[in-house]
Coordinates of C-alpha atoms in Angstrom, one line a residue:
X5 CA -14.8 -55.6 5.9
X6 CA -18.3 -54.7 5.4
X7 CA -20.9 -56.6 7.2
X8 CA -24.6 -56.4 6.1
X9 CA -27.4 -56.9 8.6
X10 CA -30.8 -58.7 7.8
X11 CA -33.7 -58.6 10.1
X12 CA -36.7 -60.9 10.5
X13 CA -38.9 -60.2 13.3
X14 CA -36.7 -60.2 16.5
X15 CA -33.9 -62.3 15.0
X16 CA -30.7 -60.6 13.3
X17 CA -28.2 -62.4 11.0
X18 CA -24.9 -60.9 10.1
X19 CA -23.6 -61.6 6.7
X20 CA -19.7 -61.3 6.5
X21 CA -18.4 -59.5 3.7
X22 CA -16.9 -62.6 1.9
X23 CA -20.4 -63.7 1.3
X24 CA -21.3 -60.6 -0.3
X25 CA -19.1 -59.9 -3.4
X26 CA -20.5 -56.7 -4.3
X27 CA -19.1 -54.7 -7.4
X28 CA -19.6 -51.0 -7.2
X29 CA -20.3 -49.4 -10.6
X30 CA -21.7 -46.1 -9.5
X31 CA -22.0 -43.8 -6.5
X32 CA -25.3 -45.1 -5.1
X33 CA -26.7 -48.6 -5.9
X34 CA -29.2 -51.0 -4.3
X35 CA -28.6 -54.7 -4.4
X36 CA -31.1 -57.3 -3.5
X37 CA -30.6 -60.9 -2.1
X38 CA -31.9 -62.4 -5.3
X39 CA -29.3 -60.6 -7.3
X40 CA -31.6 -57.8 -8.6
X41 CA -30.2 -54.2 -8.5
X42 CA -31.9 -51.1 -8.4
X43 CA -30.5 -47.8 -9.6
X44 CA -28.5 -46.2 -12.4
X45 CA -25.6 -47.5 -14.1
X46 CA -24.9 -50.7 -15.7
X47 CA -23.3 -53.9 -14.4
X48 CA -21.4 -56.9 -16.1
X49 CA -23.0 -60.2 -16.8
X50 CA -21.1 -61.8 -14.0
X51 CA -22.9 -59.6 -11.4
X52 CA -26.3 -61.5 -11.8
X53 CA -24.6 -64.8 -11.6
X54 CA -22.9 -64.0 -8.4
X55 CA -26.2 -62.7 -7.1
X56 CA -27.7 -66.0 -7.5
X57 CA -24.9 -67.9 -6.1
X58 CA -25.0 -65.8 -3.2
X59 CA -28.7 -66.5 -2.9
X60 CA -28.2 -70.3 -3.1
X61 CA -25.4 -70.2 -0.5
X62 CA -27.5 -68.3 1.8
X63 CA -30.5 -70.7 1.3
X64 CA -28.2 -73.9 1.7
X65 CA -26.8 -72.3 4.8
X66 CA -30.3 -71.7 6.4
X67 CA -31.4 -75.3 5.6
X68 CA -28.3 -76.9 7.2
X69 CA -28.0 -74.8 10.5
X70 CA -31.5 -73.8 11.2
X71 CA -33.1 -77.1 10.4
X72 CA -36.8 -76.9 11.0
X73 CA -36.6 -73.2 11.3
X74 CA -38.9 -71.4 9.0
X75 CA -37.3 -69.6 6.0
X76 CA -36.6 -66.2 6.5
X77 CA -38.5 -63.6 4.3
X78 CA -36.5 -62.2 1.5
X79 CA -35.6 -58.7 2.5
X80 CA -33.3 -56.3 0.1
X81 CA -30.1 -55.5 1.3
X82 CA -29.1 -52.0 0.5
X83 CA -25.5 -50.6 0.2
X84 CA -25.1 -46.9 -0.2
X85 CA -21.7 -45.5 -1.1
X86 CA -21.0 -41.7 -0.4
X87 CA -20.6 -39.5 -3.6
X88 CA -17.3 -37.8 -3.2
X89 CA -16.1 -35.2 -5.9
X90 CA -12.7 -36.4 -7.3
X91 CA -9.9 -34.2 -6.2
X92 CA -8.4 -32.3 -9.2
X93 CA -4.8 -31.7 -9.6
X94 CA -3.9 -28.0 -10.5
X95 CA -0.7 -28.2 -12.5
X96 CA 1.1 -25.8 -14.8
X97 CA -1.5 -26.3 -17.5
X98 CA -4.1 -25.1 -15.4
X99 CA -2.4 -22.1 -14.3
X100 CA -1.6 -21.1 -17.8
X101 CA -5.4 -20.2 -18.1
X102 CA -4.8 -17.2 -15.8
X103 CA -5.9 -13.9 -17.2
X104 CA -3.7 -11.1 -18.6
X105 CA -4.5 -7.5 -19.5
X106 CA -4.0 -6.1 -22.9
X107 CA -1.2 -3.9 -21.9
X108 CA 0.7 -6.7 -20.3
X109 CA 0.2 -8.8 -23.4
X110 CA 1.5 -6.3 -25.7
X111 CA 4.5 -5.4 -23.5
X112 CA 5.6 -8.8 -22.2
X113 CA 4.9 -10.7 -25.6
X114 CA 5.8 -8.2 -28.0
X115 CA 2.2 -8.2 -29.8
X116 CA 0.2 -5.5 -31.6
X117 CA -3.3 -4.5 -30.6
X118 CA -4.4 -6.1 -34.0
X119 CA -3.1 -9.5 -32.6
X120 CA -5.2 -9.4 -29.7
X121 CA -8.4 -8.8 -31.7
X122 CA -8.5 -12.2 -32.7
X123 CA -8.2 -13.8 -29.1
X124 CA -11.1 -14.6 -26.9
X125 CA -12.0 -11.6 -24.8
X126 CA -13.3 -12.1 -21.2
X127 CA -14.9 -9.2 -19.2
X128 CA -13.9 -9.2 -15.4
X129 CA -14.7 -6.8 -12.5
X130 CA -12.2 -3.9 -12.4
X131 CA -10.4 -3.4 -9.2
X132 CA -10.4 0.4 -9.7
X133 CA -13.3 2.7 -8.6
X134 CA -13.7 4.7 -11.7
X135 CA -14.1 1.8 -14.0
X136 CA -16.9 -0.8 -14.3
X137 CA -15.4 -3.9 -16.1
X138 CA -12.4 -4.4 -18.2
X139 CA -11.3 -6.8 -20.9
X140 CA -8.7 -9.4 -20.1
X141 CA -7.3 -12.4 -22.2
X142 CA -6.2 -16.1 -21.3
X143 CA -2.5 -16.2 -20.9
X144 CA -2.3 -19.6 -22.7
X145 CA -3.9 -17.7 -25.9
X146 CA -1.5 -15.0 -25.6
X147 CA 1.4 -17.2 -25.3
X148 CA 0.2 -19.2 -28.4
X149 CA -0.2 -16.0 -30.3
X150 CA 3.0 -14.7 -29.6
X151 CA 4.7 -18.1 -30.8
X152 CA 2.6 -17.8 -33.9
X153 CA 3.8 -14.3 -34.6
X154 CA 7.6 -14.8 -33.7
X155 CA 7.9 -18.4 -34.7
X156 CA 9.9 -19.7 -31.8
X157 CA 10.8 -18.8 -28.1
X158 CA 14.3 -17.9 -29.1
X159 CA 12.9 -15.3 -31.5
X160 CA 10.6 -13.8 -28.9
X161 CA 13.6 -13.4 -26.5
X162 CA 15.5 -11.7 -29.1
X163 CA 12.9 -9.3 -29.7
X164 CA 12.4 -8.5 -26.1
X165 CA 16.2 -7.7 -25.8
X166 CA 15.9 -5.5 -28.9
X167 CA 13.0 -3.7 -27.4
X168 CA 14.6 -3.4 -23.9
X169 CA 17.8 -1.6 -25.6
X170 CA 15.6 0.6 -27.5
X171 CA 13.6 1.6 -24.3
X172 CA 17.1 2.5 -22.8
X173 CA 18.1 4.4 -25.9
X174 CA 14.8 6.3 -25.7
X175 CA 15.1 7.3 -22.2
X176 CA 18.6 8.6 -23.0
X177 CA 17.5 10.7 -26.0
X178 CA 14.5 11.9 -23.8
X179 CA 16.9 13.1 -21.1
X180 CA 19.0 14.7 -23.6
X181 CA 16.0 16.5 -25.3
X182 CA 14.6 17.6 -22.1
X183 CA 18.1 19.2 -21.3
X184 CA 18.2 20.9 -24.7
X185 CA 14.6 22.1 -24.2
X186 CA 15.5 23.6 -20.8
X187 CA 18.5 25.4 -22.3
X188 CA 16.1 26.7 -25.1
X189 CA 13.7 28.1 -22.4
X190 CA 16.6 29.6 -20.5
X191 CA 17.9 31.4 -23.7
X192 CA 14.4 32.5 -25.3
X193 CA 12.5 32.8 -22.2
X194 CA 9.4 30.5 -21.0
X195 CA 6.2 31.8 -22.0
X196 CA 4.3 28.8 -20.5
X197 CA 2.1 29.5 -17.4
X198 CA 3.6 29.0 -14.1
X199 CA 3.7 25.4 -12.9
X200 CA 2.0 24.1 -9.9
X201 CA 5.3 23.4 -8.2
X202 CA 6.4 26.9 -8.6
X203 CA 3.0 28.2 -7.2
X204 CA 3.7 26.2 -4.2
X205 CA 6.1 28.9 -3.0
X206 CA 3.5 31.5 -3.0
X207 CA 1.3 30.0 -0.4
X208 CA 1.4 27.9 2.8
X209 CA 4.7 26.4 3.9
X210 CA 6.5 27.4 0.5
X211 CA 5.8 31.0 1.2
X212 CA 7.2 30.8 4.8
X213 CA 10.2 29.0 3.4
X214 CA 10.9 31.7 0.8
X215 CA 10.4 34.6 3.1
X216 CA 12.8 33.1 5.6
X217 CA 15.6 32.5 3.0
X218 CA 15.4 36.1 1.8
X219 CA 15.6 37.4 5.3
X220 CA 18.3 35.2 6.4
X221 CA 20.3 35.9 3.5
X222 CA 20.1 39.7 4.0
X223 CA 21.0 39.1 7.7
X224 CA 24.0 36.9 7.0
X225 CA 25.5 39.5 4.7
X226 CA 25.3 42.4 7.3
X227 CA 26.2 40.3 10.2
X228 CA 29.3 39.3 8.2
X229 CA 30.2 42.9 7.6
X230 CA 29.8 43.7 11.4
X231 CA 32.0 40.8 12.4
X232 CA 34.8 41.8 10.1
X233 CA 34.5 45.5 11.4
X234 CA 34.3 44.4 15.2
X235 CA 35.9 41.0 15.3
X236 CA 33.3 40.0 17.9
X237 CA 33.0 36.2 18.5
X238 CA 29.3 36.6 19.2
X239 CA 28.8 38.3 16.0
X240 CA 30.7 35.7 14.1
X241 CA 28.3 33.2 15.7
X242 CA 25.5 35.2 14.6
X243 CA 26.7 35.4 11.1
X244 CA 27.3 31.6 11.0
X245 CA 23.8 31.1 12.5
X246 CA 22.3 33.1 9.5
X247 CA 24.4 31.3 7.1
X248 CA 23.1 28.0 8.2
X249 CA 19.5 29.1 8.3
X250 CA 19.8 30.3 4.8
X251 CA 21.4 27.1 3.4
X252 CA 19.0 24.9 5.6
X253 CA 15.8 26.7 4.3
X254 CA 17.3 26.5 0.7
X255 CA 17.3 22.7 1.3
X256 CA 13.7 22.9 2.7
X257 CA 12.7 24.6 -0.5
X258 CA 14.2 21.7 -2.4
X259 CA 12.4 19.2 -0.3
X260 CA 9.1 21.0 -1.0
X261 CA 9.7 20.9 -4.7
X262 CA 10.6 17.2 -4.8
X263 CA 7.6 16.4 -2.5
X264 CA 5.2 17.4 -5.1
X265 CA 6.5 15.0 -7.7
X266 CA 3.9 12.5 -9.0
X267 CA 4.2 8.8 -7.9
X268 CA 6.0 6.5 -10.4
X269 CA 6.5 2.8 -10.8
X270 CA 9.8 2.9 -8.6
X271 CA 8.0 5.0 -5.8
X272 CA 4.2 4.0 -5.8
X273 CA 3.4 6.0 -3.0
X274 CA 4.9 9.3 -4.0
X275 CA 7.6 11.5 -2.6
X276 CA 6.1 13.0 0.2
X277 CA 8.8 12.1 2.6
X278 CA 11.1 14.3 0.8
X279 CA 10.2 17.1 3.2
X280 CA 11.0 15.2 6.2
X281 CA 14.3 14.1 4.6
X282 CA 15.3 17.6 4.0
X283 CA 14.2 18.8 7.3
X284 CA 16.5 15.9 8.9
X285 CA 19.4 16.9 6.9
X286 CA 18.7 20.6 7.9
X287 CA 18.9 19.6 11.5
X288 CA 22.1 17.9 11.0
X289 CA 23.4 20.9 9.1
X290 CA 22.3 23.2 11.9
X291 CA 24.2 21.1 14.3
X292 CA 27.5 20.8 12.4
X293 CA 27.6 24.1 10.8
X294 CA 25.9 26.5 13.3
X295 CA 26.4 24.8 16.7
X296 CA 29.8 23.3 15.8
X297 CA 31.3 26.5 14.6
X298 CA 29.8 28.6 17.4
X299 CA 31.3 26.3 19.9
X300 CA 34.7 26.4 18.2
X301 CA 34.7 30.1 17.9
X302 CA 33.6 30.3 21.7
X303 CA 36.4 28.1 22.9
X304 CA 39.1 29.7 20.9
X305 CA 37.9 33.2 22.4
X306 CA 38.2 31.6 25.7
X307 CA 41.6 30.1 25.1
X308 CA 43.0 33.3 23.1
X309 CA 41.1 36.3 24.2
X310 CA 41.4 39.4 22.3
X311 CA 39.8 43.0 22.7
X312 CA 36.8 43.8 21.0
X313 CA 36.4 47.0 19.0
X314 CA 33.6 49.4 18.9
X315 CA 30.2 47.5 19.0
X316 CA 27.8 50.4 17.8
X317 CA 27.6 48.9 14.3
X318 CA 27.1 45.6 15.9
X319 CA 24.2 46.7 17.9
X320 CA 22.6 48.2 15.0
X321 CA 22.8 45.1 13.0
X322 CA 21.5 43.0 15.9
X323 CA 18.6 45.3 16.1
X324 CA 17.7 44.9 12.5
X325 CA 18.3 41.3 12.6
X326 CA 15.7 41.0 15.6
X327 CA 13.1 42.8 13.7
X328 CA 13.7 40.8 10.5
X329 CA 13.8 37.5 12.4
X330 CA 10.8 38.4 14.4
X331 CA 8.7 39.1 11.3
X332 CA 9.7 35.7 9.8
X333 CA 8.8 34.0 13.1
X334 CA 5.2 35.6 13.1
X335 CA 4.6 34.4 9.6
X336 CA 5.6 30.8 10.6
X337 CA 3.5 31.0 13.8
X338 CA 0.3 32.3 11.8
X339 CA 0.9 29.5 9.2
X340 CA 1.1 26.9 11.8
X341 CA -1.8 28.1 13.7
X342 CA -3.9 28.1 10.6
X343 CA -2.9 24.5 9.8
X344 CA -3.4 23.2 13.3
X345 CA -6.9 24.7 13.5
X346 CA -7.7 22.9 10.2
X347 CA -6.4 19.6 11.5
X348 CA -8.1 20.1 14.9
X349 CA -4.9 20.1 16.9
X350 CA -3.4 22.5 19.4
X351 CA -0.2 24.6 18.4
X352 CA 2.0 22.4 20.5
X353 CA 0.7 19.2 19.2
X354 CA 1.1 20.3 15.6
X355 CA 4.7 21.1 16.2
X356 CA 5.7 18.2 18.3
X357 CA 3.9 15.7 15.7
X358 CA 5.9 17.4 12.9
X359 CA 2.7 17.8 10.9
X360 CA 4.4 20.2 8.5
X361 CA 8.2 19.7 8.7
X362 CA 9.4 22.7 6.5
X363 CA 7.3 25.2 8.8
X364 CA 8.5 23.6 11.8
X365 CA 12.1 24.3 10.9
X366 CA 11.5 27.8 10.0
X367 CA 9.6 28.4 13.2
X368 CA 12.3 26.8 15.5
X369 CA 15.3 28.3 13.3
X370 CA 13.7 31.8 13.7
X371 CA 12.7 31.3 17.4
X372 CA 16.5 30.2 18.0
X373 CA 17.6 33.2 16.1
X374 CA 15.5 35.7 18.1
X375 CA 17.0 34.3 21.3
X376 CA 20.4 34.1 20.0
X377 CA 20.3 37.8 18.9
X378 CA 19.1 38.6 22.7
X379 CA 21.8 36.3 24.0
X380 CA 24.6 37.9 21.7
X381 CA 23.5 41.5 22.4
X382 CA 23.4 40.8 26.3
X383 CA 27.1 39.1 26.1
X384 CA 28.3 42.0 23.9
X385 CA 26.9 44.7 26.2
X386 CA 28.6 43.0 29.2
X387 CA 32.0 43.0 27.3
X388 CA 31.5 46.7 26.3
X389 CA 30.7 47.6 30.0
X390 CA 33.4 45.6 31.7
X391 CA 36.0 45.3 29.0
X392 CA 36.3 41.6 29.5
X393 CA 36.1 39.6 26.2
X394 CA 35.3 36.4 28.1
X395 CA 31.7 37.4 28.2
X396 CA 31.6 37.7 24.3
X397 CA 33.0 34.2 24.2
X398 CA 30.5 32.9 26.5
X399 CA 27.8 34.2 24.4
X400 CA 29.2 32.5 21.3
X401 CA 28.9 29.3 23.4
X402 CA 25.2 30.0 24.5
X403 CA 24.4 30.6 20.8
X404 CA 26.2 27.2 19.8
X405 CA 24.0 25.5 22.7
X406 CA 20.9 27.0 21.5
X407 CA 21.5 25.8 18.0
X408 CA 22.4 22.3 19.2
X409 CA 19.3 22.0 21.2
X410 CA 17.0 22.9 18.1
X411 CA 19.0 20.6 15.7
X412 CA 18.5 17.8 18.2
X413 CA 14.7 18.3 18.3
X414 CA 14.5 18.5 14.6
X415 CA 16.5 15.2 14.1
X416 CA 14.4 13.4 16.7
X417 CA 10.9 14.7 15.2
X418 CA 11.8 14.0 11.7
X419 CA 13.3 10.6 12.3
X420 CA 10.3 9.6 14.1
X421 CA 8.2 10.8 11.1
X422 CA 10.4 8.7 8.7
X423 CA 10.2 5.6 10.6
X424 CA 6.3 5.5 10.1
X425 CA 4.5 6.3 13.4
X426 CA 1.1 5.3 14.1
X427 CA -1.9 7.8 14.0
X428 CA -3.7 9.1 17.0
X429 CA -5.8 6.4 18.8
X430 CA -8.9 8.4 18.5
X431 CA -8.6 8.5 14.6
X432 CA -7.5 4.9 14.7
X433 CA -10.7 4.1 16.8
X434 CA -12.9 5.9 14.3
X435 CA -11.7 3.8 11.4
X436 CA -12.1 0.7 13.3
X437 CA -15.7 1.4 14.2
X438 CA -16.4 2.3 10.7
X439 CA -15.4 -1.1 9.5
X440 CA -17.1 -3.0 12.5
X441 CA -20.5 -1.2 11.8
X442 CA -20.7 -2.8 8.4
X443 CA -23.2 -5.8 8.1
X444 CA -20.6 -7.7 5.8
X445 CA -17.7 -7.4 8.5
X446 CA -17.9 -10.0 11.2
X447 CA -14.6 -9.1 13.0
X448 CA -11.3 -7.3 12.3
X449 CA -7.8 -8.1 13.4
X450 CA -4.3 -6.7 13.2
X451 CA -5.2 -3.2 12.5
X452 CA -2.3 -0.9 11.6
X453 CA -2.6 2.8 10.4
X454 CA 0.6 4.6 9.7
X455 CA 1.3 8.3 9.2
X456 CA 3.0 8.5 5.9
X457 CA 3.7 12.2 6.5
X458 CA 1.9 15.5 5.4
X459 CA -1.3 14.2 6.8
X460 CA -1.5 11.1 4.6
X461 CA -2.5 7.9 6.2
X462 CA -1.8 4.2 5.3
X463 CA -4.5 1.8 6.7
X464 CA -4.2 -2.0 7.0
X465 CA -6.4 -4.5 8.5
X466 CA -7.2 -8.3 8.3
X467 CA -11.1 -8.6 7.9
X468 CA -13.2 -11.7 8.9
X469 CA -16.3 -11.3 6.4
X470 CA -19.6 -12.7 6.9
X471 CA -20.1 -15.4 4.1
X472 CA -23.8 -15.3 4.5
X473 CA -24.2 -11.6 4.0
X474 CA -21.9 -11.8 1.0
X475 CA -23.7 -14.7 -0.5
X476 CA -27.0 -12.8 0.2
X477 CA -25.6 -9.8 -1.6
X478 CA -25.0 -11.9 -4.5
X479 CA -28.5 -13.4 -4.5
X480 CA -30.2 -10.2 -4.3
X481 CA -28.7 -9.2 -7.7
X482 CA -29.9 -12.5 -9.3
X483 CA -33.2 -13.7 -10.8
X484 CA -34.2 -16.3 -8.1
X485 CA -36.7 -18.1 -10.3
X486 CA -34.1 -18.6 -13.0
X487 CA -31.5 -19.7 -10.5
X488 CA -34.2 -22.3 -9.1
X489 CA -34.7 -23.5 -12.6
X490 CA -30.9 -24.0 -12.9
X491 CA -30.9 -26.1 -9.8
X492 CA -33.7 -28.3 -11.1
X493 CA -32.0 -29.1 -14.2
X494 CA -28.9 -30.4 -12.3
X495 CA -29.1 -34.3 -12.8
X496 CA -25.3 -35.4 -12.8
X497 CA -22.3 -34.7 -10.9
X498 CA -20.7 -32.8 -13.8
X499 CA -23.6 -30.5 -14.0
X500 CA -23.6 -29.7 -10.3
X501 CA -19.8 -29.2 -10.4
X502 CA -20.4 -26.8 -13.4
X503 CA -23.2 -24.9 -11.5
X504 CA -21.2 -24.6 -8.3
X505 CA -18.1 -23.3 -10.0
X506 CA -20.1 -20.8 -12.0
X507 CA -21.7 -19.2 -9.0
X508 CA -18.8 -19.8 -6.6
X509 CA -16.7 -17.5 -8.9
X510 CA -19.4 -14.8 -9.0
X511 CA -19.7 -15.0 -5.1
X512 CA -15.9 -14.4 -5.1
X513 CA -16.3 -11.4 -7.4
X514 CA -19.1 -10.1 -5.0
X515 CA -16.7 -10.4 -2.0
X516 CA -14.0 -8.3 -4.1
X517 CA -16.7 -5.7 -4.7
X518 CA -17.5 -5.5 -1.0
X519 CA -13.9 -4.9 -0.5
X520 CA -13.6 -2.1 -2.9
X521 CA -16.7 -0.6 -1.4
X522 CA -15.2 -0.7 2.2
X523 CA -12.0 1.0 1.0
X524 CA -13.9 3.6 -0.9
X525 CA -16.0 4.4 2.3
X526 CA -12.9 4.7 4.3
X527 CA -11.5 7.1 1.9
X528 CA -14.5 9.3 1.6
X529 CA -15.2 9.5 5.4
X530 CA -11.5 10.1 6.2
X531 CA -9.7 12.2 3.7
X532 CA -6.4 11.7 5.3
X533 CA -6.6 8.0 4.5
X534 CA -4.8 7.6 1.1
X535 CA -4.1 3.9 0.9
X536 CA -6.2 1.1 2.3
X537 CA -5.1 -2.6 2.3
X538 CA -7.8 -5.0 3.6
X539 CA -6.8 -8.6 3.9
X540 CA -9.4 -11.3 3.8
X541 CA -9.3 -14.0 6.5

């Protein structure tokens, strides 16, 4: 129990708690030994009587025990109770006061914009960079308004179901109308300007892929004729190689067109990885179609050799193929050099890191094509000189091995890119130093920066903010004199709570604004950074 000390000179007396029946009526009260109390609040009538009884009991005890001792001077006994704010329970009723935007209110509660005009409007800080503030509504007000409009939760549920069915039907009709529009355009001709997706194939990687498709298609046609005329296994491998290149580069063109699609709710980060997916499938296709058929034809030639006809036309076609494949290879090399110079990387680093998968595939396929033409011509020459068809079959196996190596490299690099590899340590260090140099940041932890493909980076970090700097940033925007007047007007706990809640919420908004500022600075100083996630510790 409580014990209260009374001092008189050098003597100390301890009053047990049973002798001091104090009844607390407020946070801080002062009681005297004669029953008088000083401070705010009211007491019941029995409080004074109990004080007098306590005084008499003390006087009697002093007379009996002390005897001749002088009576002690009356000293006030002070009992102070610490003021503690009552803990508030936040139940479903409190969370119903969460904010909701107008678009969500209309879509989720089947309301009209005119229905929202009658509700309370609250201005909140916008999480987007291009807008200052936006209007929100209390969720409880929106729910009440929806029940007022629809009459019951069951009617609201039926309306939601009906709108969902109407939305599905609308999408089906939209798809049907788009199909009809496409058919009309095919029949009457499209007079609209060329779209940005089509324009992608006239510059950069798209141009490289289209040139490769045209050249490899012609090479396949002429090599196929040469194989039919000569029956050479090496020429068959070359024809299959050109066919595989043409199909794979058509797949690359599809990946380029799909990667230009705008993000949607199902794919919020866009479709950039479609280029890597197309390149990965292309690598698998080269392995299965090019390398597999070349190995098969070479093995069959070794097991069942047959004489080769005149190879004059085959040499002519191989020479033309060498020129055309070399021209495509030069186009790919120039494009990679230009892109690597823009990124500040070497030619080797740009290819190994698969910065541009479409151009990489064209580069490696054409390099393999040039080497395979040389291998095929060499083996065919040995066959024509010696008359031994085994050299031709060995050339087919060599072309298949070369294609298998290229396909393995493409599969590895594109798989690494799709798994989400980290950016270069130097670039990550620059981003980290930029955050740590800001006064509002005390420390950063768990930093991750992922290359999402095509030089698009997603940055994530846990940030320990300096609360003093954030609060000072908020106070710099306030009228200090007015703030001092508000503090001086605080007299009760209720007023203190209201004051702290008001400015506490504003400080949290200031913290959110600081997060937006840091994210904007990271994107402006590092254009490759497209998505920034800063978590507050």
